[in-house]
Amino acid sequence: MEMSAIIDSVFSLFIMILVGVYGSKRKIITPEINKGLTDVLIQIALPFMIVASFVFTYDDTIKSNVIKTFYFSLFSYLIVTGISYILLLPVKNNKKIILHFANVFTNTGYVGFPILHSIYGAEGVIYGSIFNMFFVIFVWTYGLMLFKGSLSKKGFKEEIKKVILNPSIIAVLIGILILVFNIQLPNALVSSMKSIGNMTGPLSMFIIGVILSKVKIKKHLKDWTMYYGIATKLIIIPIIIYFIFLLAGQNSKAVNTVIIMTAMPASAMTSIFAESFEIEKEYAALLVSVTTLLALVTVPVLLKIIT
């Protein structure tokens, strides 16, 4: 994909973010409406987009890449977790929890899928949905443990249940069934699923725009950990992951998808968990917002390198 096309895709998403900022500033998108938009995105639009992405003609390469993406994604999460832990040794307070969570859990849904769709189309979304499976599994287990400190046996069972019943996980499982058994769906159903799934990009960007509109930047301008955290999240970790795969001789759309996903900005769950557990709430919101904004610059540069 040409650099100009990549820039156009990312810039298009940025314009949608500005619409979200405008809607928030004019009180068109209130906090209650934004919560509703988030629910529509996570519970409806994204799952439909995932299922619809599996409905196209496969060749042996794509089927092979789907299997490889499971291994690549798991490997990536384990490596990122280890790298992040080492890089954040200089940070000693609760901000370390926020930064580590942000490094491990990237914005796969709000930003990752729209970008993958704009670059690789449905094929990219398939690989991204496999990566997102591990996001859901780890965020409700390891991610929750970061904030809680630990999980009881009962609590662990409840979170596993949440993982199994997560709409995105269910969507991936349905998609895999379609792939494996070559299920042919009615055209009307496919068209409807694609139309609903196409809402993912605009909805995601509107939600991010609302988050950006609420951030108070001045308070954290002198905090070195914020700058360090942004650098590790958007530059250092993606570069390390890229070189690891490069040295391993791996080069495919599946690999590129995993690298792109690790380069996404901090997940909105960073802010949501920080709010829920009363840990550095403003710091987390600013980290999510700034990494999202700066990713509009760093991601196109990364894409230029790997594509």
mmCIF file of C-alpha atoms in Angstrom, residues 27-305:
data_model
loop_
_atom_site.group_PDB
_atom_site.id
_atom_site.type_symbol
_atom_site.label_atom_id
_atom_site.label_comp_id
_atom_site.label_asym_id
_atom_site.label_seq_id
_atom_site.Cartn_x
_atom_site.Cartn_y
_atom_site.Cartn_z
ATOM 1 C CA LYS A 27 -22.811 18.698 24.150
ATOM 2 C CA ILE A 28 -24.334 16.773 21.263
ATOM 3 C CA ILE A 29 -22.506 13.663 22.500
ATOM 4 C CA THR A 30 -23.042 13.668 26.268
ATOM 5 C CA PRO A 31 -21.294 11.183 28.606
ATOM 6 C CA GLU A 32 -24.484 9.097 28.615
ATOM 7 C CA ILE A 33 -24.660 9.071 24.817
ATOM 8 C CA ASN A 34 -20.953 8.224 24.599
ATOM 9 C CA LYS A 35 -21.515 5.279 26.938
ATOM 10 C CA GLY A 36 -24.315 4.142 24.633
ATOM 11 C CA LEU A 37 -22.098 4.527 21.567
ATOM 12 C CA THR A 38 -19.407 2.452 23.280
ATOM 13 C CA ASP A 39 -21.923 -0.306 24.010
ATOM 14 C CA VAL A 40 -23.148 -0.267 20.400
ATOM 15 C CA LEU A 41 -19.541 -0.484 19.198
ATOM 16 C CA ILE A 42 -18.439 -3.336 21.477
ATOM 17 C CA GLN A 43 -21.677 -5.321 21.610
ATOM 18 C CA ILE A 44 -22.925 -4.896 18.029
ATOM 19 C CA ALA A 45 -20.796 -3.158 15.379
ATOM 20 C CA LEU A 46 -17.409 -4.771 16.103
ATOM 21 C CA PRO A 47 -18.732 -8.363 16.360
ATOM 22 C CA PHE A 48 -20.613 -7.921 13.060
ATOM 23 C CA MET A 49 -17.474 -6.528 11.434
ATOM 24 C CA ILE A 50 -15.474 -9.543 12.643
ATOM 25 C CA VAL A 51 -17.997 -12.108 11.389
ATOM 26 C CA ALA A 52 -18.421 -10.296 8.053
ATOM 27 C CA SER A 53 -14.649 -10.253 7.544
ATOM 28 C CA PHE A 54 -14.610 -14.069 7.444
ATOM 29 C CA VAL A 55 -17.095 -14.120 4.553
ATOM 30 C CA PHE A 56 -14.907 -14.139 1.435
ATOM 31 C CA THR A 57 -12.962 -16.554 -0.756
ATOM 32 C CA TYR A 58 -9.984 -18.103 0.992
ATOM 33 C CA ASP A 59 -6.808 -19.541 -0.404
ATOM 34 C CA ASP A 60 -4.404 -21.865 1.383
ATOM 35 C CA THR A 61 -2.114 -18.968 2.319
ATOM 36 C CA ILE A 62 -4.847 -17.154 4.221
ATOM 37 C CA LYS A 63 -5.909 -20.308 6.059
ATOM 38 C CA SER A 64 -2.284 -20.966 6.984
ATOM 39 C CA ASN A 65 -1.862 -17.372 8.163
ATOM 40 C CA VAL A 66 -4.938 -17.621 10.391
ATOM 41 C CA ILE A 67 -3.297 -20.518 12.252
ATOM 42 C CA LYS A 68 0.053 -18.718 12.401
ATOM 43 C CA THR A 69 -1.609 -15.587 13.785
ATOM 44 C CA PHE A 70 -2.617 -17.547 16.906
ATOM 45 C CA TYR A 71 1.048 -18.295 17.618
ATOM 46 C CA PHE A 72 2.292 -14.857 16.580
ATOM 47 C CA SER A 73 -0.294 -13.108 18.771
ATOM 48 C CA LEU A 74 0.422 -15.198 21.871
ATOM 49 C CA PHE A 75 4.172 -14.794 21.346
ATOM 50 C CA SER A 76 3.733 -11.041 20.906
ATOM 51 C CA TYR A 77 1.750 -10.630 24.144
ATOM 52 C CA LEU A 78 4.320 -12.599 26.147
ATOM 53 C CA ILE A 79 7.256 -10.660 24.668
ATOM 54 C CA VAL A 80 5.586 -7.256 25.088
ATOM 55 C CA THR A 81 4.768 -8.082 28.720
ATOM 56 C CA GLY A 82 8.401 -8.957 29.426
ATOM 57 C CA ILE A 83 9.837 -5.973 27.544
ATOM 58 C CA SER A 84 7.421 -3.582 29.242
ATOM 59 C CA TYR A 85 8.307 -4.905 32.694
ATOM 60 C CA ILE A 86 12.014 -4.311 32.054
ATOM 61 C CA LEU A 87 11.572 -0.866 30.481
ATOM 62 C CA LEU A 88 9.390 0.347 33.355
ATOM 63 C CA LEU A 89 11.788 -0.617 36.162
ATOM 64 C CA PRO A 90 12.683 3.098 36.662
ATOM 65 C CA VAL A 91 9.015 3.917 37.436
ATOM 66 C CA LYS A 92 8.202 3.138 41.070
ATOM 67 C CA ASN A 93 4.649 4.331 41.914
ATOM 68 C CA ASN A 94 1.100 3.495 40.775
ATOM 69 C CA LYS A 95 1.866 5.103 37.435
ATOM 70 C CA LYS A 96 3.858 1.970 36.666
ATOM 71 C CA ILE A 97 0.601 -0.028 36.724
ATOM 72 C CA ILE A 98 -0.987 2.368 34.234
ATOM 73 C CA LEU A 99 2.032 2.416 31.912
ATOM 74 C CA HIS A 100 2.494 -1.360 31.961
ATOM 75 C CA PHE A 101 -1.186 -1.992 31.278
ATOM 76 C CA ALA A 102 -1.094 0.525 28.417
ATOM 77 C CA ASN A 103 1.987 -1.134 26.904
ATOM 78 C CA VAL A 104 0.485 -4.613 26.965
ATOM 79 C CA PHE A 105 -3.097 -3.754 26.044
ATOM 80 C CA THR A 106 -3.373 -1.693 22.892
ATOM 81 C CA ASN A 107 -6.423 -0.146 21.274
ATOM 82 C CA THR A 108 -7.311 -3.071 19.029
ATOM 83 C CA GLY A 109 -11.005 -2.272 18.695
ATOM 84 C CA TYR A 110 -11.339 1.496 18.417
ATOM 85 C CA VAL A 111 -8.241 2.133 16.294
ATOM 86 C CA GLY A 112 -6.666 -1.185 15.296
ATOM 87 C CA PHE A 113 -9.538 -2.658 13.311
ATOM 88 C CA PRO A 114 -10.344 0.490 11.296
ATOM 89 C CA ILE A 115 -6.673 0.878 10.344
ATOM 90 C CA LEU A 116 -6.279 -2.809 9.454
ATOM 91 C CA HIS A 117 -9.444 -2.677 7.375
ATOM 92 C CA SER A 118 -8.198 0.384 5.500
ATOM 93 C CA ILE A 119 -4.841 -1.305 4.741
ATOM 94 C CA TYR A 120 -5.570 -5.007 4.237
ATOM 95 C CA GLY A 121 -9.364 -5.109 3.966
ATOM 96 C CA ALA A 122 -11.265 -8.135 5.311
ATOM 97 C CA GLU A 123 -8.109 -10.272 5.441
ATOM 98 C CA GLY A 124 -6.460 -7.862 7.855
ATOM 99 C CA VAL A 125 -9.540 -7.826 10.084
ATOM 100 C CA ILE A 126 -9.452 -11.645 10.283
ATOM 101 C CA TYR A 127 -5.864 -11.640 11.538
ATOM 102 C CA GLY A 128 -6.650 -8.708 13.819
ATOM 103 C CA SER A 129 -9.622 -10.545 15.306
ATOM 104 C CA ILE A 130 -7.326 -13.427 16.295
ATOM 105 C CA PHE A 131 -5.012 -10.937 18.018
ATOM 106 C CA ASN A 132 -8.064 -9.369 19.672
ATOM 107 C CA MET A 133 -9.046 -12.775 21.099
ATOM 108 C CA PHE A 134 -5.888 -12.759 23.174
ATOM 109 C CA PHE A 135 -6.571 -9.154 24.164
ATOM 110 C CA VAL A 136 -9.950 -10.140 25.614
ATOM 111 C CA ILE A 137 -8.536 -13.226 27.360
ATOM 112 C CA PHE A 138 -5.592 -11.407 28.938
ATOM 113 C CA VAL A 139 -7.307 -8.120 29.790
ATOM 114 C CA TRP A 140 -9.892 -9.883 31.975
ATOM 115 C CA THR A 141 -7.282 -12.049 33.688
ATOM 116 C CA TYR A 142 -3.759 -10.595 33.732
ATOM 117 C CA GLY A 143 -4.965 -7.018 33.162
ATOM 118 C CA LEU A 144 -7.437 -7.222 36.033
ATOM 119 C CA MET A 145 -4.756 -8.712 38.305
ATOM 120 C CA LEU A 146 -2.527 -5.689 37.645
ATOM 121 C CA PHE A 147 -5.127 -3.396 39.169
ATOM 122 C CA LYS A 148 -6.566 -5.738 41.810
ATOM 123 C CA GLY A 149 -3.249 -7.252 42.849
ATOM 124 C CA SER A 150 -4.690 -10.767 42.589
ATOM 125 C CA LEU A 151 -7.866 -12.689 41.759
ATOM 126 C CA SER A 152 -9.756 -15.035 44.044
ATOM 127 C CA LYS A 153 -10.792 -18.447 42.747
ATOM 128 C CA LYS A 154 -14.392 -17.260 42.511
ATOM 129 C CA GLY A 155 -13.373 -13.994 40.861
ATOM 130 C CA PHE A 156 -11.212 -15.820 38.331
ATOM 131 C CA LYS A 157 -14.128 -18.064 37.329
ATOM 132 C CA GLU A 158 -16.378 -15.018 36.876
ATOM 133 C CA GLU A 159 -13.825 -13.281 34.654
ATOM 134 C CA ILE A 160 -13.312 -16.423 32.549
ATOM 135 C CA LYS A 161 -17.080 -16.514 32.048
ATOM 136 C CA LYS A 162 -16.936 -12.895 30.848
ATOM 137 C CA VAL A 163 -14.202 -13.868 28.390
ATOM 138 C CA ILE A 164 -16.194 -16.784 26.976
ATOM 139 C CA LEU A 165 -19.356 -14.701 26.580
ATOM 140 C CA ASN A 166 -17.572 -11.657 25.146
ATOM 141 C CA PRO A 167 -19.262 -10.705 21.818
ATOM 142 C CA SER A 168 -15.922 -10.401 20.005
ATOM 143 C CA ILE A 169 -14.839 -13.895 21.103
ATOM 144 C CA ILE A 170 -18.178 -15.338 19.994
ATOM 145 C CA ALA A 171 -17.836 -13.492 16.665
ATOM 146 C CA VAL A 172 -14.370 -14.971 16.069
ATOM 147 C CA LEU A 173 -15.619 -18.482 16.838
ATOM 148 C CA ILE A 174 -18.514 -18.035 14.383
ATOM 149 C CA GLY A 175 -16.051 -16.715 11.803
ATOM 150 C CA ILE A 176 -13.750 -19.710 12.252
ATOM 151 C CA LEU A 177 -16.720 -22.057 11.717
ATOM 152 C CA ILE A 178 -17.511 -20.195 8.484
ATOM 153 C CA LEU A 179 -13.875 -20.556 7.403
ATOM 154 C CA VAL A 180 -13.413 -24.226 8.326
ATOM 155 C CA PHE A 181 -16.713 -25.512 6.916
ATOM 156 C CA ASN A 182 -16.856 -23.047 4.009
ATOM 157 C CA ILE A 183 -20.381 -21.975 5.009
ATOM 158 C CA GLN A 184 -22.203 -19.922 2.381
ATOM 159 C CA LEU A 185 -24.452 -17.241 3.893
ATOM 160 C CA PRO A 186 -27.368 -15.523 2.108
ATOM 161 C CA ASN A 187 -26.355 -12.311 0.303
ATOM 162 C CA ALA A 188 -28.890 -10.242 2.252
ATOM 163 C CA LEU A 189 -27.410 -11.417 5.554
ATOM 164 C CA VAL A 190 -23.838 -10.739 4.438
ATOM 165 C CA SER A 191 -24.772 -7.282 3.147
ATOM 166 C CA SER A 192 -26.496 -6.421 6.440
ATOM 167 C CA MET A 193 -23.543 -7.642 8.511
ATOM 168 C CA LYS A 194 -21.080 -5.618 6.448
ATOM 169 C CA SER A 195 -23.212 -2.474 6.709
ATOM 170 C CA ILE A 196 -23.458 -2.802 10.492
ATOM 171 C CA GLY A 197 -19.752 -3.628 10.747
ATOM 172 C CA ASN A 198 -18.861 -0.540 8.716
ATOM 173 C CA MET A 199 -20.076 1.568 11.648
ATOM 174 C CA THR A 200 -17.049 0.408 13.654
ATOM 175 C CA GLY A 201 -14.646 3.025 12.243
ATOM 176 C CA PRO A 202 -16.809 6.150 12.697
ATOM 177 C CA LEU A 203 -18.140 5.045 16.100
ATOM 178 C CA SER A 204 -14.622 4.279 17.349
ATOM 179 C CA MET A 205 -13.277 7.660 16.283
ATOM 180 C CA PHE A 206 -16.248 9.554 17.748
ATOM 181 C CA ILE A 207 -15.650 7.860 21.117
ATOM 182 C CA ILE A 208 -11.943 8.730 21.052
ATOM 183 C CA GLY A 209 -12.812 12.322 20.146
ATOM 184 C CA VAL A 210 -15.037 12.565 23.213
ATOM 185 C CA ILE A 211 -12.209 11.223 25.423
ATOM 186 C CA LEU A 212 -9.753 13.735 23.920
ATOM 187 C CA SER A 213 -12.138 16.634 24.533
ATOM 188 C CA LYS A 214 -12.101 16.012 28.309
ATOM 189 C CA VAL A 215 -8.347 15.844 28.899
ATOM 190 C CA LYS A 216 -6.511 18.444 31.005
ATOM 191 C CA ILE A 217 -2.965 18.408 29.680
ATOM 192 C CA LYS A 218 -1.186 21.149 31.693
ATOM 193 C CA LYS A 219 -1.234 19.191 34.946
ATOM 194 C CA HIS A 220 1.043 16.466 33.578
ATOM 195 C CA LEU A 221 3.377 18.453 31.310
ATOM 196 C CA LYS A 222 6.299 18.229 33.790
ATOM 197 C CA ASP A 223 5.877 14.518 34.529
ATOM 198 C CA TRP A 224 8.776 12.639 32.877
ATOM 199 C CA THR A 225 6.995 9.292 33.227
ATOM 200 C CA MET A 226 4.312 10.447 30.801
ATOM 201 C CA TYR A 227 6.878 11.184 28.070
ATOM 202 C CA TYR A 228 8.763 7.987 28.827
ATOM 203 C CA GLY A 229 5.556 5.952 28.779
ATOM 204 C CA ILE A 230 4.484 7.392 25.426
ATOM 205 C CA ALA A 231 7.906 6.637 23.917
ATOM 206 C CA THR A 232 7.916 3.028 25.132
ATOM 207 C CA LYS A 233 4.330 2.489 23.976
ATOM 208 C CA LEU A 234 4.455 3.991 20.496
ATOM 209 C CA ILE A 235 8.103 3.678 19.470
ATOM 210 C CA ILE A 236 10.386 1.392 21.498
ATOM 211 C CA ILE A 237 8.146 -1.678 21.896
ATOM 212 C CA PRO A 238 6.838 -1.767 18.277
ATOM 213 C CA ILE A 239 10.407 -1.420 16.958
ATOM 214 C CA ILE A 240 11.630 -4.274 19.177
ATOM 215 C CA ILE A 241 8.737 -6.511 18.071
ATOM 216 C CA TYR A 242 9.409 -5.624 14.430
ATOM 217 C CA PHE A 243 13.095 -6.569 14.670
ATOM 218 C CA ILE A 244 12.327 -9.814 16.527
ATOM 219 C CA PHE A 245 10.036 -10.957 13.704
ATOM 220 C CA LEU A 246 12.533 -9.677 11.127
ATOM 221 C CA LEU A 247 15.380 -11.654 12.690
ATOM 222 C CA ALA A 248 13.094 -14.706 12.840
ATOM 223 C CA GLY A 249 12.623 -14.429 9.070
ATOM 224 C CA GLN A 250 8.871 -13.891 9.367
ATOM 225 C CA ASN A 251 7.296 -11.568 6.808
ATOM 226 C CA SER A 252 3.619 -11.770 5.891
ATOM 227 C CA LYS A 253 0.347 -9.907 6.318
ATOM 228 C CA ALA A 254 -0.286 -11.967 9.448
ATOM 229 C CA VAL A 255 3.016 -10.848 10.985
ATOM 230 C CA ASN A 256 2.487 -7.254 9.888
ATOM 231 C CA THR A 257 -0.958 -7.299 11.471
ATOM 232 C CA VAL A 258 0.489 -8.362 14.826
ATOM 233 C CA ILE A 259 3.210 -5.689 14.613
ATOM 234 C CA ILE A 260 0.624 -3.038 13.720
ATOM 235 C CA MET A 261 -1.583 -4.088 16.631
ATOM 236 C CA THR A 262 1.314 -3.777 19.102
ATOM 237 C CA ALA A 263 1.918 -0.247 17.765
ATOM 238 C CA MET A 264 -1.622 0.923 18.459
ATOM 239 C CA PRO A 265 -2.225 3.536 21.182
ATOM 240 C CA ALA A 266 -3.145 2.627 24.749
ATOM 241 C CA SER A 267 -6.443 0.796 25.093
ATOM 242 C CA ALA A 268 -9.448 2.704 26.410
ATOM 243 C CA MET A 269 -9.593 -0.054 29.047
ATOM 244 C CA THR A 270 -6.560 1.650 30.626
ATOM 245 C CA SER A 271 -8.741 4.605 31.522
ATOM 246 C CA ILE A 272 -11.788 2.471 32.363
ATOM 247 C CA PHE A 273 -9.887 0.270 34.840
ATOM 248 C CA ALA A 274 -8.102 3.286 36.342
ATOM 249 C CA GLU A 275 -11.504 4.912 36.912
ATOM 250 C CA SER A 276 -12.965 1.735 38.408
ATOM 251 C CA PHE A 277 -10.106 1.128 40.841
ATOM 252 C CA GLU A 278 -9.411 4.811 41.623
ATOM 253 C CA ILE A 279 -5.782 4.570 40.464
ATOM 254 C CA GLU A 280 -4.271 7.594 38.649
ATOM 255 C CA LYS A 281 -7.502 8.318 36.748
ATOM 256 C CA GLU A 282 -6.463 11.576 35.066
ATOM 257 C CA TYR A 283 -3.012 10.212 34.270
ATOM 258 C CA ALA A 284 -4.562 7.192 32.546
ATOM 259 C CA ALA A 285 -7.053 9.306 30.577
ATOM 260 C CA LEU A 286 -4.264 11.597 29.370
ATOM 261 C CA LEU A 287 -2.056 8.640 28.386
ATOM 262 C CA VAL A 288 -4.876 7.095 26.350
ATOM 263 C CA SER A 289 -5.689 10.413 24.675
ATOM 264 C CA VAL A 290 -2.126 11.496 23.861
ATOM 265 C CA THR A 291 -1.013 8.098 22.567
ATOM 266 C CA THR A 292 -4.130 8.045 20.382
ATOM 267 C CA LEU A 293 -3.304 11.479 18.996
ATOM 268 C CA LEU A 294 0.395 10.765 18.432
ATOM 269 C CA ALA A 295 -0.347 7.359 16.900
ATOM 270 C CA LEU A 296 -1.713 9.277 13.930
ATOM 271 C CA VAL A 297 1.939 10.164 13.267
ATOM 272 C CA THR A 298 3.824 7.081 14.502
ATOM 273 C CA VAL A 299 1.594 4.439 12.882
ATOM 274 C CA PRO A 300 1.970 5.738 9.301
ATOM 275 C CA VAL A 301 5.764 5.779 9.779
ATOM 276 C CA LEU A 302 5.699 2.176 11.030
ATOM 277 C CA LEU A 303 3.434 1.141 8.156
ATOM 278 C CA LYS A 304 5.866 2.674 5.705
ATOM 279 C CA ILE A 305 8.644 0.544 7.166
#
